[in-house]
Amino acid sequence: MRALSSWRFIVICIIGVVLCLLSITLSVSIGSTKIPVRTVWSIVLHKLSLTSVSPDWGLGRENIVWNLRLPRALLAALVGAGLGVAGGVMQSVTRNPLADPHLLGVSAGAGFGANLAILLVGNLLGVLTVPLFAFAGALAATFVVVLVAGFSASIGPTRLVLAGLAVSFVIAAGSNVLIMLADPRAISSVVFWMLGSFGFAQWNNLLIPAVALLFSLIVFFRYSQQLNALAMGDESAATLGINVRRLRVLILTVSALLTGVLVAFSGMIGFVGLMMPHIARLLIGGDNGRVLPASALLGAIFLVLSDVAARRLTAPNDMPIGVVTGLIGGLFFIALLTRYRE
């Protein structure tokens, strides 16, 4: 039975990787200028020096594929994977099916920190300024939510989510104050960024999110079995020699780091971390060693396709991707509330 489950997991991962590549290809191909899939792959392979085929496309198409659409699609995949993983570990460490970086106020804290860096601090620490301020904001928001909720083993899903929503509202008010005090010329871009966007994606914007995602995955996989034990309850986990408090602090801190970095490069995108782990558990069960990679793949696919929808619904203009994920995620959240109403 275990061997059958392992094979199912492998097959699902292979299908997920294929679908992820197809969704990225679709994202690069579709736009105001439609580029055939064959041309897309030819350009990519040519730029990677993996083919000796002579270019039969114009420089304009090459620039669109390589410098505009491909970095955007890859950033969407990285952010989707990161948010899916962050949501999965938050749900596990809190034993709360409604936990998510957006609902627990972590994204709002990261957004406040990023706004502070963009509007008031400037380029103090170079390219690391916004990610570091976003991480600090995410970590502070996590601490405040835990403090307000009175974190303990007996805390219920409703109380934690309500604490997260309350803290989000307070932080949102602070962000609005920053916007009011800022240069009016920067307000429109910041507001658009707060709703989520990949429009400013460039190749040099991919390294930091990729490193943050890789580091977080290594940490989460390292403690995946301990997270499985934590699902049985704090006392059961403690009897297995697990330092429950230290584990929670570590996982929530790394989740805040990952969320802060992702928000710094993509803006505030909600509900990805809520939906993907639930879908992953429906497909492969509750083992975090399998849920986390599945959530990453599902998140990458979902956010790339959501970005395609955001670009096409209001073409030639870009709709903030947070509008698309908010609509889908809101309906998903209502369904979860109905399921867990007891």
Short mmCIF file of C-alpha atoms in Angstrom, two decimals:
data_model
loop_
_atom_site.label_atom_id
_atom_site.label_comp_id
_atom_site.label_asym_id
_atom_site.label_seq_id
_atom_site.Cartn_x
_atom_site.Cartn_y
_atom_site.Cartn_z
CA MET A 1 0.00 0.00 0.00
CA ARG A 2 2.85 2.37 0.87
CA ALA A 3 4.60 1.53 -2.42
CA LEU A 4 1.38 2.31 -4.31
CA SER A 5 1.12 5.63 -2.48
CA SER A 6 4.74 6.46 -3.37
CA TRP A 7 4.14 5.71 -7.03
CA ARG A 8 1.03 7.89 -6.98
CA PHE A 9 3.05 10.74 -5.50
CA ILE A 10 5.77 10.36 -8.15
CA VAL A 11 3.20 10.30 -10.97
CA ILE A 12 1.45 13.38 -9.60
CA CYS A 13 4.78 15.22 -9.33
CA ILE A 14 5.70 14.32 -12.92
CA ILE A 15 2.29 15.52 -14.13
CA GLY A 16 2.72 18.68 -12.04
CA VAL A 17 6.14 19.46 -13.57
CA VAL A 18 4.75 18.93 -17.10
CA LEU A 19 1.74 21.16 -16.37
CA CYS A 20 4.03 23.81 -14.88
CA LEU A 21 6.19 23.87 -18.02
CA LEU A 22 3.07 24.01 -20.20
CA SER A 23 1.61 26.88 -18.18
CA ILE A 24 4.87 28.85 -18.41
CA THR A 25 4.97 28.20 -22.16
CA LEU A 26 1.37 29.38 -22.48
CA SER A 27 2.16 32.51 -20.46
CA VAL A 28 5.11 33.38 -22.71
CA SER A 29 3.20 32.62 -25.90
CA ILE A 30 0.00 34.57 -25.17
CA GLY A 31 -0.12 38.35 -25.15
CA SER A 32 -0.79 41.42 -27.26
CA THR A 33 1.68 39.87 -29.70
CA LYS A 34 0.97 36.16 -29.99
CA ILE A 35 4.10 34.07 -30.48
CA PRO A 36 3.88 30.40 -31.58
CA VAL A 37 4.95 27.82 -29.00
CA ARG A 38 7.59 26.45 -31.34
CA THR A 39 9.13 29.90 -31.67
CA VAL A 40 9.06 30.38 -27.90
CA TRP A 41 11.02 27.19 -27.28
CA SER A 42 13.39 27.90 -30.15
CA ILE A 43 14.23 31.31 -28.69
CA VAL A 44 14.72 29.90 -25.18
CA LEU A 45 16.94 27.05 -26.37
CA HIS A 46 18.89 29.44 -28.57
CA LYS A 47 19.50 31.86 -25.68
CA LEU A 48 20.61 28.95 -23.49
CA SER A 49 22.96 27.76 -26.26
CA LEU A 50 21.22 24.38 -26.33
CA THR A 51 20.52 24.39 -30.05
CA SER A 52 22.42 25.28 -33.19
CA VAL A 53 19.33 26.30 -35.17
CA SER A 54 19.76 29.61 -36.97
CA PRO A 55 17.34 32.28 -35.71
CA ASP A 56 14.37 32.76 -38.04
CA TRP A 57 12.60 35.28 -35.82
CA GLY A 58 12.95 39.01 -35.40
CA LEU A 59 14.77 40.76 -32.57
CA GLY A 60 11.44 42.14 -31.41
CA ARG A 61 10.02 38.68 -30.73
CA GLU A 62 13.24 37.58 -29.08
CA ASN A 63 13.13 40.58 -26.76
CA ILE A 64 9.47 39.94 -25.89
CA VAL A 65 10.11 36.28 -25.05
CA TRP A 66 13.46 36.50 -23.31
CA ASN A 67 13.41 39.89 -21.59
CA LEU A 68 9.71 40.44 -20.87
CA ARG A 69 7.48 37.40 -20.72
CA LEU A 70 9.80 34.60 -19.59
CA PRO A 71 11.10 36.44 -16.48
CA ARG A 72 7.50 37.34 -15.63
CA ALA A 73 6.30 33.74 -15.96
CA LEU A 74 9.24 32.42 -13.92
CA LEU A 75 8.66 35.00 -11.16
CA ALA A 76 4.98 34.03 -11.05
CA ALA A 77 6.00 30.37 -10.72
CA LEU A 78 8.48 31.13 -7.92
CA VAL A 79 5.98 33.25 -6.00
CA GLY A 80 3.20 30.71 -6.44
CA ALA A 81 5.44 27.88 -5.26
CA GLY A 82 6.66 29.89 -2.27
CA LEU A 83 3.19 30.97 -1.16
CA GLY A 84 1.88 27.41 -1.54
CA VAL A 85 4.67 26.05 0.65
CA ALA A 86 4.32 28.85 3.22
CA GLY A 87 0.61 28.17 3.53
CA GLY A 88 1.19 24.44 3.92
CA VAL A 89 3.65 24.78 6.80
CA MET A 90 1.53 27.44 8.51
CA GLN A 91 -1.48 25.14 8.42
CA SER A 92 0.63 22.34 9.85
CA VAL A 93 2.42 24.25 12.59
CA THR A 94 -0.80 25.88 13.80
CA ARG A 95 -2.99 22.82 13.14
CA ASN A 96 -5.34 25.30 11.50
CA PRO A 97 -6.92 24.50 8.11
CA LEU A 98 -7.58 28.21 7.52
CA ALA A 99 -4.01 29.42 8.07
CA ASP A 100 -2.43 31.35 5.22
CA PRO A 101 0.15 34.18 4.97
CA HIS A 102 -2.55 36.56 3.74
CA LEU A 103 -5.25 35.70 6.28
CA LEU A 104 -2.83 35.66 9.23
CA GLY A 105 -1.57 39.15 8.49
CA VAL A 106 1.93 38.10 7.39
CA SER A 107 1.49 39.46 3.87
CA ALA A 108 0.09 42.73 5.24
CA GLY A 109 3.13 43.11 7.50
CA ALA A 110 5.46 42.40 4.60
CA GLY A 111 3.58 44.91 2.49
CA PHE A 112 3.90 47.58 5.18
CA GLY A 113 7.63 46.98 5.45
CA ALA A 114 8.05 47.13 1.68
CA ASN A 115 5.98 50.33 1.47
CA LEU A 116 8.14 51.86 4.19
CA ALA A 117 11.27 51.01 2.22
CA ILE A 118 9.89 52.20 -1.12
CA LEU A 119 8.24 55.44 0.01
CA LEU A 120 10.43 56.67 2.87
CA VAL A 121 13.72 54.80 3.19
CA GLY A 122 14.84 54.65 -0.42
CA ASN A 123 17.72 52.55 -1.73
CA LEU A 124 19.55 52.44 1.61
CA LEU A 125 20.82 48.84 1.33
CA GLY A 126 20.71 48.45 -2.42
CA VAL A 127 18.68 45.61 -3.90
CA LEU A 128 18.22 44.05 -0.44
CA THR A 129 16.42 47.08 1.02
CA VAL A 130 12.85 46.13 0.11
CA PRO A 131 13.22 42.37 0.87
CA LEU A 132 14.78 43.06 4.28
CA PHE A 133 12.13 45.59 5.26
CA ALA A 134 9.41 43.24 3.98
CA PHE A 135 10.84 40.37 6.05
CA ALA A 136 10.98 42.57 9.15
CA GLY A 137 7.36 43.60 8.61
CA ALA A 138 6.25 40.00 8.06
CA LEU A 139 8.08 38.81 11.19
CA ALA A 140 6.63 41.63 13.30
CA ALA A 141 3.11 40.90 12.02
CA THR A 142 3.51 37.20 12.83
CA PHE A 143 4.61 38.02 16.37
CA VAL A 144 1.69 40.42 16.90
CA VAL A 145 -0.88 37.92 15.57
CA VAL A 146 0.48 35.21 17.87
CA LEU A 147 0.42 37.65 20.78
CA VAL A 148 -3.13 38.86 20.09
CA ALA A 149 -4.47 35.34 19.60
CA GLY A 150 -2.87 34.11 22.83
CA PHE A 151 -1.15 31.27 21.03
CA SER A 152 -1.56 27.93 22.79
CA ALA A 153 -2.40 24.34 22.07
CA SER A 154 -6.09 25.00 22.63
CA ILE A 155 -6.43 27.90 20.24
CA GLY A 156 -9.14 27.41 17.62
CA PRO A 157 -9.02 28.20 13.92
CA THR A 158 -11.57 31.00 14.24
CA ARG A 159 -9.63 32.90 16.90
CA LEU A 160 -6.34 32.75 15.03
CA VAL A 161 -7.90 33.87 11.74
CA LEU A 162 -9.80 36.68 13.45
CA ALA A 163 -6.57 37.85 15.10
CA GLY A 164 -4.86 37.79 11.72
CA LEU A 165 -7.66 39.77 10.08
CA ALA A 166 -7.66 42.33 12.90
CA VAL A 167 -3.90 42.82 12.66
CA SER A 168 -4.19 43.06 8.84
CA PHE A 169 -6.70 45.89 9.16
CA VAL A 170 -4.44 47.79 11.54
CA ILE A 171 -1.41 47.31 9.31
CA ALA A 172 -3.44 48.30 6.24
CA ALA A 173 -4.34 51.53 8.00
CA GLY A 174 -0.64 52.17 8.62
CA SER A 175 0.14 51.49 4.96
CA ASN A 176 -2.56 53.96 3.92
CA VAL A 177 -0.99 56.61 6.16
CA LEU A 178 2.36 56.01 4.47
CA ILE A 179 0.76 56.40 1.07
CA MET A 180 -0.94 59.65 2.09
CA LEU A 181 2.37 61.09 3.28
CA ALA A 182 4.31 59.95 0.22
CA ASP A 183 5.06 61.67 -3.05
CA PRO A 184 1.81 61.68 -5.11
CA ARG A 185 3.78 60.52 -8.16
CA ALA A 186 4.59 57.23 -6.40
CA ILE A 187 1.08 56.50 -5.13
CA SER A 188 -0.35 54.88 -8.28
CA SER A 189 2.53 52.43 -8.65
CA VAL A 190 2.46 51.52 -4.95
CA VAL A 191 -1.30 50.92 -4.95
CA PHE A 192 -0.96 48.69 -8.02
CA TRP A 193 1.91 46.85 -6.33
CA MET A 194 -0.20 46.29 -3.18
CA LEU A 195 -2.73 44.41 -5.33
CA GLY A 196 -0.02 42.16 -6.77
CA SER A 197 1.77 42.41 -10.09
CA PHE A 198 4.58 40.76 -12.06
CA GLY A 199 4.80 43.60 -14.56
CA PHE A 200 8.23 44.71 -13.35
CA ALA A 201 9.81 41.25 -13.49
CA GLN A 202 13.39 41.11 -14.76
CA TRP A 203 16.08 38.45 -14.76
CA ASN A 204 17.93 40.15 -11.91
CA ASN A 205 14.74 39.98 -9.82
CA LEU A 206 14.65 36.17 -9.85
CA LEU A 207 17.75 35.31 -7.84
CA ILE A 208 16.64 36.47 -4.39
CA PRO A 209 13.16 34.84 -4.51
CA ALA A 210 14.72 31.63 -5.85
CA VAL A 211 17.31 31.53 -3.06
CA ALA A 212 14.67 32.28 -0.41
CA LEU A 213 12.43 29.52 -1.77
CA LEU A 214 15.27 26.98 -1.91
CA PHE A 215 16.44 27.81 1.62
CA SER A 216 12.89 27.60 2.99
CA LEU A 217 12.23 24.27 1.28
CA ILE A 218 15.42 22.80 2.77
CA VAL A 219 14.38 23.90 6.26
CA PHE A 220 10.80 22.73 5.86
CA PHE A 221 11.83 19.32 4.50
CA ARG A 222 14.29 18.97 7.36
CA TYR A 223 11.43 19.30 9.84
CA SER A 224 8.64 17.71 7.79
CA GLN A 225 8.41 14.61 10.00
CA GLN A 226 8.30 16.78 13.12
CA LEU A 227 5.46 18.73 11.56
CA ASN A 228 3.67 15.41 10.97
CA ALA A 229 4.12 14.57 14.66
CA LEU A 230 2.83 18.01 15.65
CA ALA A 231 -0.42 17.21 13.85
CA MET A 232 -1.15 14.65 16.57
CA GLY A 233 -1.03 17.37 19.23
CA ASP A 234 1.55 19.22 21.29
CA GLU A 235 1.69 16.59 24.02
CA SER A 236 2.16 13.74 21.57
CA ALA A 237 4.90 15.65 19.77
CA ALA A 238 6.64 16.45 23.07
CA THR A 239 6.67 12.77 24.05
CA LEU A 240 8.65 12.13 20.85
CA GLY A 241 11.33 14.56 22.02
CA ILE A 242 10.22 17.52 19.90
CA ASN A 243 10.67 21.00 21.32
CA VAL A 244 7.27 22.26 20.20
CA ARG A 245 7.80 25.93 21.04
CA ARG A 246 11.17 26.09 19.27
CA LEU A 247 9.77 24.27 16.23
CA ARG A 248 6.89 26.74 15.95
CA VAL A 249 9.16 29.75 16.29
CA LEU A 250 11.57 28.39 13.66
CA ILE A 251 8.91 27.46 11.12
CA LEU A 252 6.96 30.71 11.53
CA THR A 253 10.18 32.75 11.24
CA VAL A 254 11.27 31.01 8.04
CA SER A 255 7.70 31.36 6.69
CA ALA A 256 7.84 35.09 7.44
CA LEU A 257 11.20 35.32 5.65
CA LEU A 258 9.85 33.56 2.58
CA THR A 259 6.61 35.57 2.52
CA GLY A 260 8.46 38.86 3.02
CA VAL A 261 10.81 38.21 0.10
CA LEU A 262 7.97 37.15 -2.19
CA VAL A 263 5.83 40.15 -1.30
CA ALA A 264 8.82 42.44 -1.93
CA PHE A 265 9.05 41.27 -5.55
CA SER A 266 5.40 40.62 -6.42
CA GLY A 267 3.20 42.65 -4.11
CA MET A 268 0.45 41.25 -1.91
CA ILE A 269 -1.17 38.15 -3.42
CA GLY A 270 -3.71 36.37 -1.29
CA PHE A 271 -5.22 32.91 -0.88
CA VAL A 272 -2.59 30.91 -2.81
CA GLY A 273 -1.23 29.55 0.47
CA LEU A 274 -4.75 28.73 1.62
CA MET A 275 -5.89 26.79 -1.42
CA MET A 276 -2.89 24.82 -2.66
CA PRO A 277 -2.13 22.74 0.50
CA HIS A 278 -5.77 21.65 0.71
CA ILE A 279 -5.77 20.52 -2.90
CA ALA A 280 -2.44 18.75 -2.35
CA ARG A 281 -3.79 16.86 0.68
CA LEU A 282 -6.82 15.76 -1.30
CA LEU A 283 -4.49 14.32 -3.94
CA ILE A 284 -1.75 12.68 -1.86
CA GLY A 285 -2.71 12.67 1.82
CA GLY A 286 -1.36 14.57 4.80
CA ASP A 287 2.36 13.70 4.88
CA ASN A 288 4.18 17.05 4.84
CA GLY A 289 7.14 15.49 3.04
CA ARG A 290 4.80 15.10 0.06
CA VAL A 291 2.33 17.92 0.65
CA LEU A 292 5.02 20.61 0.48
CA PRO A 293 6.42 19.77 -3.01
CA ALA A 294 2.90 19.19 -4.30
CA SER A 295 1.78 22.56 -2.89
CA ALA A 296 4.78 24.21 -4.55
CA LEU A 297 3.94 22.74 -7.95
CA LEU A 298 0.24 23.53 -7.64
CA GLY A 299 1.00 27.08 -6.51
CA ALA A 300 3.35 27.65 -9.43
CA ILE A 301 0.80 26.39 -11.96
CA PHE A 302 -2.06 28.32 -10.40
CA LEU A 303 -0.29 31.66 -10.21
CA VAL A 304 1.17 31.45 -13.73
CA LEU A 305 -2.29 30.73 -15.15
CA SER A 306 -3.82 33.45 -12.96
CA ASP A 307 -1.31 35.90 -14.40
CA VAL A 308 -2.32 34.84 -17.90
CA ALA A 309 -5.97 35.47 -16.99
CA ALA A 310 -5.12 38.85 -15.44
CA ARG A 311 -3.35 39.93 -18.63
CA ARG A 312 -6.07 38.72 -20.98
CA LEU A 313 -9.18 39.93 -19.10
CA THR A 314 -8.28 43.60 -19.48
CA ALA A 315 -5.91 43.44 -22.47
CA PRO A 316 -3.91 45.41 -23.46
CA ASN A 317 -3.75 46.63 -19.83
CA ASP A 318 -2.68 44.45 -16.90
CA MET A 319 -5.19 43.67 -14.18
CA PRO A 320 -3.57 43.29 -10.75
CA ILE A 321 -3.20 39.57 -10.17
CA GLY A 322 -4.48 39.96 -6.61
CA VAL A 323 -7.92 40.63 -8.08
CA VAL A 324 -7.95 37.23 -9.80
CA THR A 325 -6.59 35.26 -6.84
CA GLY A 326 -8.86 37.18 -4.46
CA LEU A 327 -11.96 36.22 -6.46
CA ILE A 328 -11.02 32.54 -6.72
CA GLY A 329 -9.61 32.36 -3.20
CA GLY A 330 -12.61 34.10 -1.66
CA LEU A 331 -14.95 31.48 -3.10
CA PHE A 332 -12.58 28.74 -1.91
CA PHE A 333 -12.48 30.28 1.57
CA ILE A 334 -16.28 30.33 1.74
CA ALA A 335 -16.30 26.65 0.81
CA LEU A 336 -13.78 25.92 3.58
CA LEU A 337 -15.81 27.85 6.14
CA THR A 338 -18.83 25.76 5.17
CA ARG A 339 -16.84 22.55 5.51
CA TYR A 340 -15.29 23.48 8.87
CA ARG A 341 -18.30 25.32 10.30
CA GLU A 342 -18.38 22.93 13.23
#
